[in-house]
CSV table of C-alpha atoms in Angstrom, one decimal:
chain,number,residue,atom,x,y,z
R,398,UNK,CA,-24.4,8.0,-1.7
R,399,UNK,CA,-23.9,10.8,0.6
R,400,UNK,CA,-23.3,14.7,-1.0
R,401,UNK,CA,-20.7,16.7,-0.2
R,402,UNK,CA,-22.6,19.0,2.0
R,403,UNK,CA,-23.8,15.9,4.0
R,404,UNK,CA,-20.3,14.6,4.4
R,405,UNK,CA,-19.4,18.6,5.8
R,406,UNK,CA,-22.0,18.4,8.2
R,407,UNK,CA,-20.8,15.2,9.9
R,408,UNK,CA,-17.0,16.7,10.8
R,409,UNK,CA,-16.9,19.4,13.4
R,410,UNK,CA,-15.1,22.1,12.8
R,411,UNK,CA,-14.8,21.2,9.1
R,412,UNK,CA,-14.0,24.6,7.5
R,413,UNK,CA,-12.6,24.4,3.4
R,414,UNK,CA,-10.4,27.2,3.9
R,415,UNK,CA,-8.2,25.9,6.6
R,416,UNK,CA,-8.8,22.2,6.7
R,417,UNK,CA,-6.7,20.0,9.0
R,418,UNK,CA,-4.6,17.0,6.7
R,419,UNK,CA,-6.3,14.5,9.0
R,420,UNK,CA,-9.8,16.0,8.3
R,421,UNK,CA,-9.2,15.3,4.6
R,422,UNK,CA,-8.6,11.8,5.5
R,423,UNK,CA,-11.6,11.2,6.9
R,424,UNK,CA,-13.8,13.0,4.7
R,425,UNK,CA,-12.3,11.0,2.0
R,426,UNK,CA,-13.0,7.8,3.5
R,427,UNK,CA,-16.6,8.9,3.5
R,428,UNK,CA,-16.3,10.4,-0.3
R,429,UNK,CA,-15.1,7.1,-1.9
R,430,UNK,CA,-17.0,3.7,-2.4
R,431,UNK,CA,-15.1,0.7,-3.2
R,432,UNK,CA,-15.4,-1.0,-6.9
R,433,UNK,CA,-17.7,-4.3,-6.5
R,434,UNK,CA,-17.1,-6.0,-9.6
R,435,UNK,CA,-14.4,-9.0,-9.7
R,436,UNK,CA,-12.6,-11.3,-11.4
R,437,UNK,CA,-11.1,-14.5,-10.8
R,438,UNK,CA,-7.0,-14.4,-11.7
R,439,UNK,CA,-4.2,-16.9,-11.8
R,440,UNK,CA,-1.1,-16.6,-8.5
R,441,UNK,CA,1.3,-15.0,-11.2
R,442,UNK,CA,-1.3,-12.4,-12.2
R,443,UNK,CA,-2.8,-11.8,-8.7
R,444,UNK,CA,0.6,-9.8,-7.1
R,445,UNK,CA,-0.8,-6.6,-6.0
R,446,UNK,CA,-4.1,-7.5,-6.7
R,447,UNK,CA,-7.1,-6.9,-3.5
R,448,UNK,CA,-8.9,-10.1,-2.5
R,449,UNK,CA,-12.8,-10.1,-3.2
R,450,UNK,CA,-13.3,-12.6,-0.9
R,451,UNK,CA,-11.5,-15.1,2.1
R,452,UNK,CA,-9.2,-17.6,0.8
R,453,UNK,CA,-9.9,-20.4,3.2
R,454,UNK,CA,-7.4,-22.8,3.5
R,455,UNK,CA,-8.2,-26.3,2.3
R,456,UNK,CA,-5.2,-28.6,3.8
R,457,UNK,CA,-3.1,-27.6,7.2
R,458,UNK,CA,0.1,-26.3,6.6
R,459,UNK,CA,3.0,-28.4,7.4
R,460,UNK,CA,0.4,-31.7,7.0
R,461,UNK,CA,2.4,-33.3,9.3
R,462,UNK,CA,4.4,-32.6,12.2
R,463,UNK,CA,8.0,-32.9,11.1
R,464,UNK,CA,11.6,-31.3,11.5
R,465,UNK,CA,12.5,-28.3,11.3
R,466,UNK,CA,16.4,-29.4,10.5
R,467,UNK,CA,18.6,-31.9,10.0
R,468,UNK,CA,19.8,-34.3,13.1
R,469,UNK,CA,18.1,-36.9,15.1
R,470,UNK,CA,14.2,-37.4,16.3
R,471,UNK,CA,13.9,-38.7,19.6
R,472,UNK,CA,11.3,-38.9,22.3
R,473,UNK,CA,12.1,-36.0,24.8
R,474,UNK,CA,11.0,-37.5,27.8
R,475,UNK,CA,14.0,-39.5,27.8
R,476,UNK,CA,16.2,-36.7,28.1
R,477,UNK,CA,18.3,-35.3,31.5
R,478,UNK,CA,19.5,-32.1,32.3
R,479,UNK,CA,22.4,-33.1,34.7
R,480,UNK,CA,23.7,-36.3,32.4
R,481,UNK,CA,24.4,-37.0,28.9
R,482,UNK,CA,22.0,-39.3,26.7
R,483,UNK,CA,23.2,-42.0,24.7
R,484,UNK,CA,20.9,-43.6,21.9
R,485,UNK,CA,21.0,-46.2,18.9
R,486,UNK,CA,20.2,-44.9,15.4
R,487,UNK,CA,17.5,-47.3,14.2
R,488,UNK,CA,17.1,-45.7,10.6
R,489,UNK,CA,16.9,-42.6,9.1
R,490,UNK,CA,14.0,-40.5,8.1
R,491,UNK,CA,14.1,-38.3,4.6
R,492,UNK,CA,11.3,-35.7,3.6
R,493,UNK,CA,8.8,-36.8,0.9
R,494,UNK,CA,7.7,-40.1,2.7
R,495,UNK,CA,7.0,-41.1,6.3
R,496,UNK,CA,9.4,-43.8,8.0
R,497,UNK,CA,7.8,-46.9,8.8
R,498,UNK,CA,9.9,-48.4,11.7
R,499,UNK,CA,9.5,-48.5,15.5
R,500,UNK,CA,11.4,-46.7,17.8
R,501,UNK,CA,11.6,-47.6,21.4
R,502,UNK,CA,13.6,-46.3,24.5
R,503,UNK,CA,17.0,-46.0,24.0
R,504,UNK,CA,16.8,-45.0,20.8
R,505,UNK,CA,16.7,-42.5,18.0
R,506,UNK,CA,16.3,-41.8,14.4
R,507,UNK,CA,18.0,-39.7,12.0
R,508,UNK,CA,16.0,-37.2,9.9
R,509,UNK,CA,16.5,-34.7,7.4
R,510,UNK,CA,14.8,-31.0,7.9
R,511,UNK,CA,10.8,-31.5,6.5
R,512,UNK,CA,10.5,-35.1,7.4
R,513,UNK,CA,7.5,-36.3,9.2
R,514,UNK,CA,8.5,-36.8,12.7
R,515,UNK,CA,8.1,-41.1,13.4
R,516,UNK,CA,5.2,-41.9,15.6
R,517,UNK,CA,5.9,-41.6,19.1
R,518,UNK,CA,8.8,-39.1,18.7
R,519,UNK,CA,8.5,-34.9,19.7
R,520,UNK,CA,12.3,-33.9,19.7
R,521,UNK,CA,15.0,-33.4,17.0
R,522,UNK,CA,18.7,-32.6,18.2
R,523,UNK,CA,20.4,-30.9,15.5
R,524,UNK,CA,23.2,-32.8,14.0
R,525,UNK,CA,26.4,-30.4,15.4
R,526,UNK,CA,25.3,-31.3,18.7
R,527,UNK,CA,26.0,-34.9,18.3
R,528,UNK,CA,28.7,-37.0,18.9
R,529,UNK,CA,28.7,-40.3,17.1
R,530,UNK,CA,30.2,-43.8,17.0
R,531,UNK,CA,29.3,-45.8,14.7
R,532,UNK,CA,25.1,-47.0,14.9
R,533,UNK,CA,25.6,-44.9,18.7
R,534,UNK,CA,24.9,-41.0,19.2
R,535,UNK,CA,25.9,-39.1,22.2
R,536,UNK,CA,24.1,-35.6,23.4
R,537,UNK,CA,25.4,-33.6,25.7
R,538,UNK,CA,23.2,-32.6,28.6
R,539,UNK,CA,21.5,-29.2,28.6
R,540,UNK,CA,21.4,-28.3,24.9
R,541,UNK,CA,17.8,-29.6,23.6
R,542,UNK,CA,14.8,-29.6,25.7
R,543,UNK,CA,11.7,-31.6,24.6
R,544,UNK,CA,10.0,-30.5,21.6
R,545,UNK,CA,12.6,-28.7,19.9
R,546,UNK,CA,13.2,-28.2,16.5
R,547,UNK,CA,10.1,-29.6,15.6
R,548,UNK,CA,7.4,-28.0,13.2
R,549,UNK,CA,4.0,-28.6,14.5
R,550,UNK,CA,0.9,-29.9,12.0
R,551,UNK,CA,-1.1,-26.7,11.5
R,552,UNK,CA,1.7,-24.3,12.8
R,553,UNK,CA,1.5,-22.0,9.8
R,554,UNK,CA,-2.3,-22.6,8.9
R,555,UNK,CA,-4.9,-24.8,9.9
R,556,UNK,CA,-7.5,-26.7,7.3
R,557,UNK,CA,-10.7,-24.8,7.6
R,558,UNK,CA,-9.2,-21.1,8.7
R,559,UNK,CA,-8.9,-18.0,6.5
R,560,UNK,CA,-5.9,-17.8,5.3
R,561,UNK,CA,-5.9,-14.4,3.3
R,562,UNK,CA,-8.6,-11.7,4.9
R,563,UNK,CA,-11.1,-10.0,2.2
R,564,UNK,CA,-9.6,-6.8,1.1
R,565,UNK,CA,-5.5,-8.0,1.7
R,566,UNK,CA,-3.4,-7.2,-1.5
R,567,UNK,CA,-1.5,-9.9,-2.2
R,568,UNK,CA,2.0,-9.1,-2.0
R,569,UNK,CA,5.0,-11.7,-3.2
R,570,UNK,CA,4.5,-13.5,0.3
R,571,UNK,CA,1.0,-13.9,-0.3
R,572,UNK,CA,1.4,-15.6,-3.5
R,573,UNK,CA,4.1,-18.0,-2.0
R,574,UNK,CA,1.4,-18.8,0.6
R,575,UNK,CA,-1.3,-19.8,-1.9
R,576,UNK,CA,0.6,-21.5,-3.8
R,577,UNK,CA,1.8,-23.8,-0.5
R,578,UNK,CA,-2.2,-24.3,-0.3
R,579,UNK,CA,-2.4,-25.5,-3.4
R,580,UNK,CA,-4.5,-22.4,-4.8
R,581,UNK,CA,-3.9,-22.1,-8.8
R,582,UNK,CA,-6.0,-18.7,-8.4
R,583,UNK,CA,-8.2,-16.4,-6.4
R,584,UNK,CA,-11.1,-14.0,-6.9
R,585,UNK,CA,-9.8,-10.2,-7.0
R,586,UNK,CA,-11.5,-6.9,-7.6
R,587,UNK,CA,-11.1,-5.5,-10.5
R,588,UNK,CA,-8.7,-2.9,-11.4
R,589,UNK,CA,-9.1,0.5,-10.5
R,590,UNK,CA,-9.4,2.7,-13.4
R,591,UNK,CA,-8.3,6.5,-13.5
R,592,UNK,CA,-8.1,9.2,-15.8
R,593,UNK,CA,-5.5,12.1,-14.9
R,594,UNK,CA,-3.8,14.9,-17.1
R,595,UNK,CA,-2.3,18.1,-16.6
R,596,UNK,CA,-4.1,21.4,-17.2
R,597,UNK,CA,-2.9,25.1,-18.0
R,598,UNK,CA,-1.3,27.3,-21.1
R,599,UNK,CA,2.2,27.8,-19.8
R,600,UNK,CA,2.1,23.3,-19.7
R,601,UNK,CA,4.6,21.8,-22.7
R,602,UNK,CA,4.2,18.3,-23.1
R,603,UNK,CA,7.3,16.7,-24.2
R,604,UNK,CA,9.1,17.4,-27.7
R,605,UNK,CA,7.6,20.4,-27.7
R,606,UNK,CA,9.7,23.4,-28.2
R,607,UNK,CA,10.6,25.6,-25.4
R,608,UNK,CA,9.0,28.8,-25.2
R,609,UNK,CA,9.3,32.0,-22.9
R,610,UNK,CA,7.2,31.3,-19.6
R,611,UNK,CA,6.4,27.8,-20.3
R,612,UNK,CA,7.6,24.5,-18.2
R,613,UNK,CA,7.8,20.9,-19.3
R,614,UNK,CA,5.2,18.4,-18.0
R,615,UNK,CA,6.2,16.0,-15.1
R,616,UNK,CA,3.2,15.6,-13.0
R,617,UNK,CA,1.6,13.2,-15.2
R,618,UNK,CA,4.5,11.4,-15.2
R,619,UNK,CA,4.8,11.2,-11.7
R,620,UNK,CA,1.2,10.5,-11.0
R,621,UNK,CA,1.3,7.5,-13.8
R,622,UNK,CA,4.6,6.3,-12.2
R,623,UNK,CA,2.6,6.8,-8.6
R,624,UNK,CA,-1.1,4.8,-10.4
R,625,UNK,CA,1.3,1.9,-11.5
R,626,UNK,CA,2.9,1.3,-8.0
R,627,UNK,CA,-1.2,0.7,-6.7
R,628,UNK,CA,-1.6,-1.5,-9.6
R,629,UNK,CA,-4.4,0.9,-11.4
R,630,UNK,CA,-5.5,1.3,-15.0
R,631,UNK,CA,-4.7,4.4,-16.5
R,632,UNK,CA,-6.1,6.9,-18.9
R,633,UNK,CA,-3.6,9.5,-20.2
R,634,UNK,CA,-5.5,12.5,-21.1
R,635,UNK,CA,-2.3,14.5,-21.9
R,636,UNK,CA,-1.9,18.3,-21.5
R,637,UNK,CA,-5.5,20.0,-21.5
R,638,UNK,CA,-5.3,23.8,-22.3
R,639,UNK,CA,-7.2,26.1,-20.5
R,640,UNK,CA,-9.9,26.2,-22.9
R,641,UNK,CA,-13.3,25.4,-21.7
R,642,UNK,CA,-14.5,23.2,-24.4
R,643,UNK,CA,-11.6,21.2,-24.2
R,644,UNK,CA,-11.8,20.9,-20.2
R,645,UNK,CA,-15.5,20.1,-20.8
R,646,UNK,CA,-14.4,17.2,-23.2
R,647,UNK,CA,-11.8,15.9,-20.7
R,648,UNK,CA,-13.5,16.0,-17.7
R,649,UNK,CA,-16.5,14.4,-19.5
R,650,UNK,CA,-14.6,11.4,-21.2
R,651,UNK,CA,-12.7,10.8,-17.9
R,652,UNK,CA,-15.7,10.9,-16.0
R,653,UNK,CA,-17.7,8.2,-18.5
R,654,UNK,CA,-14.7,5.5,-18.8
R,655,UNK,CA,-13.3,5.4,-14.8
R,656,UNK,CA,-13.7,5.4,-11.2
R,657,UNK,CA,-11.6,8.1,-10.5
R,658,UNK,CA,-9.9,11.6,-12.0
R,659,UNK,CA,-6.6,13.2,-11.4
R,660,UNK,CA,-5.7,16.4,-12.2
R,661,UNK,CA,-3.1,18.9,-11.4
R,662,UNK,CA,-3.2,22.6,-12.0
R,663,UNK,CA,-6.5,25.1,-11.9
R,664,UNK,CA,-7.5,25.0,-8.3
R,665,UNK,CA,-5.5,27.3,-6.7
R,666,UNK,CA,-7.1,30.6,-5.0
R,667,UNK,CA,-7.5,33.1,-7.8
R,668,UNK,CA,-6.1,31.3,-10.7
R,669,UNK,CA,-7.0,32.7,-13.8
R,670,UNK,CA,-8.4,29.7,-15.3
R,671,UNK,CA,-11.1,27.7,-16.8
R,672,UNK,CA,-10.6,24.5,-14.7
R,673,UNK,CA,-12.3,25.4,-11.1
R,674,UNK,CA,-15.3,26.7,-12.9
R,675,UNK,CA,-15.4,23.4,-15.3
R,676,UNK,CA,-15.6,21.3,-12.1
R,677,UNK,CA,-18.1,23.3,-10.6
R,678,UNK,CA,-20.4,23.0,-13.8
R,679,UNK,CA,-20.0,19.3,-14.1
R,680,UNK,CA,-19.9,18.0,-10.6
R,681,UNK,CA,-20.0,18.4,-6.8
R,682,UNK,CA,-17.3,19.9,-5.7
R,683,UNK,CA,-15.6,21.3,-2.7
R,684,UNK,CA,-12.3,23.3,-3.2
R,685,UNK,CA,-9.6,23.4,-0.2
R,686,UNK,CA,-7.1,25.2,1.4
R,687,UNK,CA,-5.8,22.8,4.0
R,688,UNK,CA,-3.2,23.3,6.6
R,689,UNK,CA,-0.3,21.7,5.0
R,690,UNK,CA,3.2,22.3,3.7
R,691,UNK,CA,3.2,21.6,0.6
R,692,UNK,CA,0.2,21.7,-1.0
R,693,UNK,CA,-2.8,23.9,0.5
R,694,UNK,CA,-5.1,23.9,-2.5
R,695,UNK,CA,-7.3,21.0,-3.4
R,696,UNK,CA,-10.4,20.1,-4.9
R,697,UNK,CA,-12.6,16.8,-4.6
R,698,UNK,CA,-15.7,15.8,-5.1
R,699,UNK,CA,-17.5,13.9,-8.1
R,700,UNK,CA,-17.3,14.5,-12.3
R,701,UNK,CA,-20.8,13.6,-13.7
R,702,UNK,CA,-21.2,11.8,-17.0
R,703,UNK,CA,-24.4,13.5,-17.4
R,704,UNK,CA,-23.9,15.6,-20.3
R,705,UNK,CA,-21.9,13.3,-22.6
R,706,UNK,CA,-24.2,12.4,-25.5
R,707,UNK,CA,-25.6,9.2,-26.5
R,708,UNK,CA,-22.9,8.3,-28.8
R,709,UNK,CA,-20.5,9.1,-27.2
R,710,UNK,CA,-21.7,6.8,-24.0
R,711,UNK,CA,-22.2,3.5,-26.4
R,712,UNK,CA,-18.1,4.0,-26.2
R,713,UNK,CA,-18.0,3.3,-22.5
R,714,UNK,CA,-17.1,-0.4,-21.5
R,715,UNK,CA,-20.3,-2.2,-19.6
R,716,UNK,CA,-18.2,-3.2,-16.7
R,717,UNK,CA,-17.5,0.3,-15.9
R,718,UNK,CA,-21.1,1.8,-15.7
R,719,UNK,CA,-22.9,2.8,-13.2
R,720,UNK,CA,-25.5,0.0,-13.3
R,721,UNK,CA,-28.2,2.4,-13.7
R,722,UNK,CA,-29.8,3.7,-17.3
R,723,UNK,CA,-31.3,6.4,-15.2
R,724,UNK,CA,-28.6,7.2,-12.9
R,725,UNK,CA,-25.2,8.9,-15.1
R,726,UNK,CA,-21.7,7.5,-14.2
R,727,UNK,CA,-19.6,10.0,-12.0
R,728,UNK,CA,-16.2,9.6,-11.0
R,729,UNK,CA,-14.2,10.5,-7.7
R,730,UNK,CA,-12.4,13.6,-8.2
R,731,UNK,CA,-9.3,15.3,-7.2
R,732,UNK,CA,-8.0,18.0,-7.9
R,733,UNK,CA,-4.7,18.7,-7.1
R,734,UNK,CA,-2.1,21.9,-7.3
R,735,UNK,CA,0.2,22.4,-9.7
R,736,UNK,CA,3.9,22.5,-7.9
R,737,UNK,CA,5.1,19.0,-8.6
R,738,UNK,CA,6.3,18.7,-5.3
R,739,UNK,CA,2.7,19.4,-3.3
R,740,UNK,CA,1.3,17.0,-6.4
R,741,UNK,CA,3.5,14.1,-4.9
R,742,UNK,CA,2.6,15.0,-1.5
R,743,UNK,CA,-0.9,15.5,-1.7
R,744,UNK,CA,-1.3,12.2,-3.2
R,745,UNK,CA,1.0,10.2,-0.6
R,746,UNK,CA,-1.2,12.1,1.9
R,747,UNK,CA,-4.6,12.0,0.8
R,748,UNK,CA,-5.2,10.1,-2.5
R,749,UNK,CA,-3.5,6.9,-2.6
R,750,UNK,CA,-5.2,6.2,0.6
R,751,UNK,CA,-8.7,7.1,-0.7
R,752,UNK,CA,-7.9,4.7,-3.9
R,753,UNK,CA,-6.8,2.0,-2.1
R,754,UNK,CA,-9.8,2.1,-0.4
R,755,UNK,CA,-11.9,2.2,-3.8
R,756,UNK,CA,-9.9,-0.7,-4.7
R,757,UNK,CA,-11.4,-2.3,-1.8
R,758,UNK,CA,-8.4,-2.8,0.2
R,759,UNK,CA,-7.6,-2.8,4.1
R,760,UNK,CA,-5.7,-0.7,5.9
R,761,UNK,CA,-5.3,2.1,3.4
R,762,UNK,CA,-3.4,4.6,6.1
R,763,UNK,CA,0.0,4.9,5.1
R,764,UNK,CA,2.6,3.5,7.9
R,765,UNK,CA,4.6,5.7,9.4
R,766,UNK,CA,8.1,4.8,11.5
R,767,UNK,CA,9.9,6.5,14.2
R,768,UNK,CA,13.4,8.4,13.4
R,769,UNK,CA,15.6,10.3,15.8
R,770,UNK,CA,16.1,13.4,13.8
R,771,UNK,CA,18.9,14.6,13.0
R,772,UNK,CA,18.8,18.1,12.9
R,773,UNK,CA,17.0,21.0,14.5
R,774,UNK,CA,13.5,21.7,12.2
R,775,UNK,CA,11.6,25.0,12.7
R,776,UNK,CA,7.7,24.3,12.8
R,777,UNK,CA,4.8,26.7,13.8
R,778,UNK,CA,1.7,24.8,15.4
R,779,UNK,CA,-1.4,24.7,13.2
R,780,UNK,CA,-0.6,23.0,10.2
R,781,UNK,CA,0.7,19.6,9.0
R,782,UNK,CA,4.3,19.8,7.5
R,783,UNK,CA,5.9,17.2,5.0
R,784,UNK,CA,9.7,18.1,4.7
R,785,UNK,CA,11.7,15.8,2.5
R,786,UNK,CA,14.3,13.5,4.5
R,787,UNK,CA,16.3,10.7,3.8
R,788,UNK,CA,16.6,8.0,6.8
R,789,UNK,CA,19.7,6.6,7.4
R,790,UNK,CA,20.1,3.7,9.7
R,791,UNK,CA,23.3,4.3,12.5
R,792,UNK,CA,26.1,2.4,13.8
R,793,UNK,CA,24.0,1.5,17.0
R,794,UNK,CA,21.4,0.7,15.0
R,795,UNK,CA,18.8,3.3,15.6
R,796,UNK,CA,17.3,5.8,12.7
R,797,UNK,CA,18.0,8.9,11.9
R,798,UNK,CA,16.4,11.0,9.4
R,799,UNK,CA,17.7,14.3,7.8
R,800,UNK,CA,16.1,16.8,5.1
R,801,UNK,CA,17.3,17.2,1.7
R,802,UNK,CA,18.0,20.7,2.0
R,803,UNK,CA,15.4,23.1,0.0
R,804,UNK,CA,12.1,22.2,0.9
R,805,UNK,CA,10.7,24.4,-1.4
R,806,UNK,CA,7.5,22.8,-3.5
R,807,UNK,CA,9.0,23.3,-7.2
R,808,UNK,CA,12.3,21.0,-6.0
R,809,UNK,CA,11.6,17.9,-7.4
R,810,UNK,CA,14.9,16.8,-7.1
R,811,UNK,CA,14.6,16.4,-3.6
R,812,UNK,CA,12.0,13.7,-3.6
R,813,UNK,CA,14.4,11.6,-5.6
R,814,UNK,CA,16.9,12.1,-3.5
R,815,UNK,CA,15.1,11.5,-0.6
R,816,UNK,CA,13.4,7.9,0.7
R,817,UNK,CA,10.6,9.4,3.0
R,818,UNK,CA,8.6,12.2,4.1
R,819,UNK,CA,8.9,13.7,7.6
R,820,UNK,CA,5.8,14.1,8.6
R,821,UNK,CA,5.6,17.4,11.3
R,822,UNK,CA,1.8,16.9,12.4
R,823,UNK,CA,-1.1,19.8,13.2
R,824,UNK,CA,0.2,20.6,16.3
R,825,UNK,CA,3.7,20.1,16.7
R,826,UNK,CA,6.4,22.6,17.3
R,827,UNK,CA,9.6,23.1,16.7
R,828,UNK,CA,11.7,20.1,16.4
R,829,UNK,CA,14.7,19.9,18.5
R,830,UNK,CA,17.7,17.8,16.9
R,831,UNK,CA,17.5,13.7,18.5
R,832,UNK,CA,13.5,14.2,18.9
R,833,UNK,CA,12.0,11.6,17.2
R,834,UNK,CA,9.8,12.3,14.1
R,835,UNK,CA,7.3,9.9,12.3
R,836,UNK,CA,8.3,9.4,8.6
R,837,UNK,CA,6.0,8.6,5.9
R,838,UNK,CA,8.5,5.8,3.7
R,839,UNK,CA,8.5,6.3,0.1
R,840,UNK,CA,9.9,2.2,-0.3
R,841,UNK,CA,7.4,0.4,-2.9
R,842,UNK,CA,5.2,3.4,-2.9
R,843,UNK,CA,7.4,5.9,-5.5
């Protein structure tokens, strides 16, 4: 397990006071380590879930070849481009059981969409195309070549071949698929655990009573609404005030029971606060400015377990230590500001990625799409900006994205009322209005 200061050393030009957002993704990816442990979980508790391992498919998917609608099966040699075809019906082919008959030239069979294709036969004409008389069927010339409308043995998967890749979460598709295979259940990963709570005097949880100079909670809320969506489990700390013995106790619990700890609040530049010095006591960590908008500060690193006292670690589950008596259980750190805004942003950005990678999926990098935009955006070179939008797709069918208006980091509102992030990268410029922007999608994320 690398340090922090080793991981520094391998990114040129790292500097923590004015980090680039695509530095912090790769030091992240060099921070985390995936969980290892795994379970074995039936398809209707698998959905979201990361695959520990290749599903390999067992049977070939169709089994057969067979049709892919309802008309007649012929042999497509037999038909002409410049001349109609005329063919006798000999019997008729339903899905669930293979028809036994012969077919020979001249003639044809009707079948119903998933019936095996007879023997000797490549070629369905759909029934609309057909004209019929009696046990005789007409096709006009040009409409069908050979092989159409056929589903090949194998076409969607073949017996032997991976089906699902190591590391894919399964997504409502994926469970279809295995159940076609025939697969009851699969080996996962285990859950992802994560501690997170909010820290800071002025922080009123809710029912409390309003007082001068203090604001309601809603970063935890977000973040649990956020750990949800990637399927985690989650350890509510609540509000922690800024008292050191009670951010000692926090930090120390959250870092003996899970993987990873969020927090928001305490890490800004000069913050009067007990928080930055508490991480610093109890772990390695690195504190951040980066060159963003919203968001700047940050802290990561790893929470050590190391001080918690004997009794208190006979309270932490076995599947969640660190597999070492000697070695104390740390967790994954960050540390991220207080505006609830740059909390959202800085996790879309930087954390869910790192987690999904700890949950041992693939492909952790968050998409992005291409919108026309549809306004004029000021933007000065050297940082990364994430203005609010909402996509909209036009008449002729291209995108367009506009912001919500205030992009200011308290304005919560705006990523409700928006459905993605424009994402304005290092060293892009002013935006003219019809450029085209990436977007960062919120859809099945928040």
């Amino acid at each position: 397990m690398k340090t922090l200061e080793q991981i520094a050393a391998e990114l040129q030009g790292y500097d923590p006071q004015a980090l680039r957002a695509a530095d912090v993704n790769t030091f992240l990816s060099r921070l985390v380590e995936p969980v290892t442990q795994t379970e074995e979980v039936g398809i209707f508790d698998a959905l979201d879930r990361v695959l520990a391992q290749d599903v390999i498919s067992p049977i070939s998917v169709p089994p057969h070849d067979n049709s892919a609608m309802d008309g007649y099966a012929l042999d497509g040699a037999q038909l002409r481009a410049d001349a109609p075809l005329e063919l006798a019906v000999v019997g008729t082919a339903l899905a669930g059981k293979a028809w036994q008959g012969h077919v020979g030239a001249g003639e044809c069979v009707k079948i119903m969409t998933g019936a095996i294709m007879p023997a000797g036969l490549d070629t369905v004409v759909p029934q609309e195309f057909i004209t019929a008389a009696g046990d005789r069927v007409t096709l006009p010339a040009g409409l069908v070549q050979a092989g159409d409308n056929r589903r090949k043995l194998g076409e969607d998967l073949m017996a032997g071949r991976a089906a699902l890749p190591r590391g894919a979460r399964i997504t409502p598709a994926a469970c279809g698929l295995l159940a076609s295979l025939g697969i009851a259940s699969v080996p996962v990963f285990r859950r992802l655990k994560v501690a997170y709570f909010s820290t800071g005097d002025e922080i009123l949880s809710l029912g409390d009573a309003p007082r001068e100079g203090a604001v309601y909670d809603s970063n935890r809320y977000t973040v649990a609404g956020l750990l949800r969506r990637l399927g985690c489990e989650l350890i509510d700390l609540g509000v922690v005030r800024d008292d050191p013995a009670l951010l000692e106790a926090a930090f120390l619990r959250a870092a003996a029971e899970a993987d990873a700890i969020i927090t928001s609040g305490g890490v800004s530049v000069g913050e009067a606060d007990h928080t930055k010095t508490m991480m610093k006591q109890l772990g390695d960590v690195a504190f951040w400015r980066i060159a963003m908008r919203p968001g700047r500060p940050m802290a990561v690193g790893r929470i050590s377990a190391a001080k918690m006292g004997a009794t208190q670690r006979q309270t932490v589950p076995e599947s969640y230590s660190s597999g070492s008596k000697s070695a104390p259980r740390q967790a994954v750190l960050f540390g991220l500001p207080g505006n609830p805004v740059a909390v959202m942003v800085t996790f879309l950005a930087f954390v869910r990625p790192a987690l999904l990678q700890m949950m041992g999926g693939l492909d952790a990098a968050p998409p992005l799409l291409k919108a026309h935009s549809g306004e004029a955006l000021r933007k000065k070179p050297g940082r990364t900006e994430y203005q609010r939008g909402r996509v909209v797709t036009l008449a002729d069918g291209s995108l367009q994205v506009r912001t919500t208006g205030n992009q200011g980091s308290g304005v919560l509102s705006s990523m409700v009322e928006g459905n993605g992030l424009i994402v304005l990268h290092h060293d892009q410029g002013d935006v003219k209005a019809g450029d085209l922007v990436d977007v960062m999608m919120f859809d099945g994320v928040i």
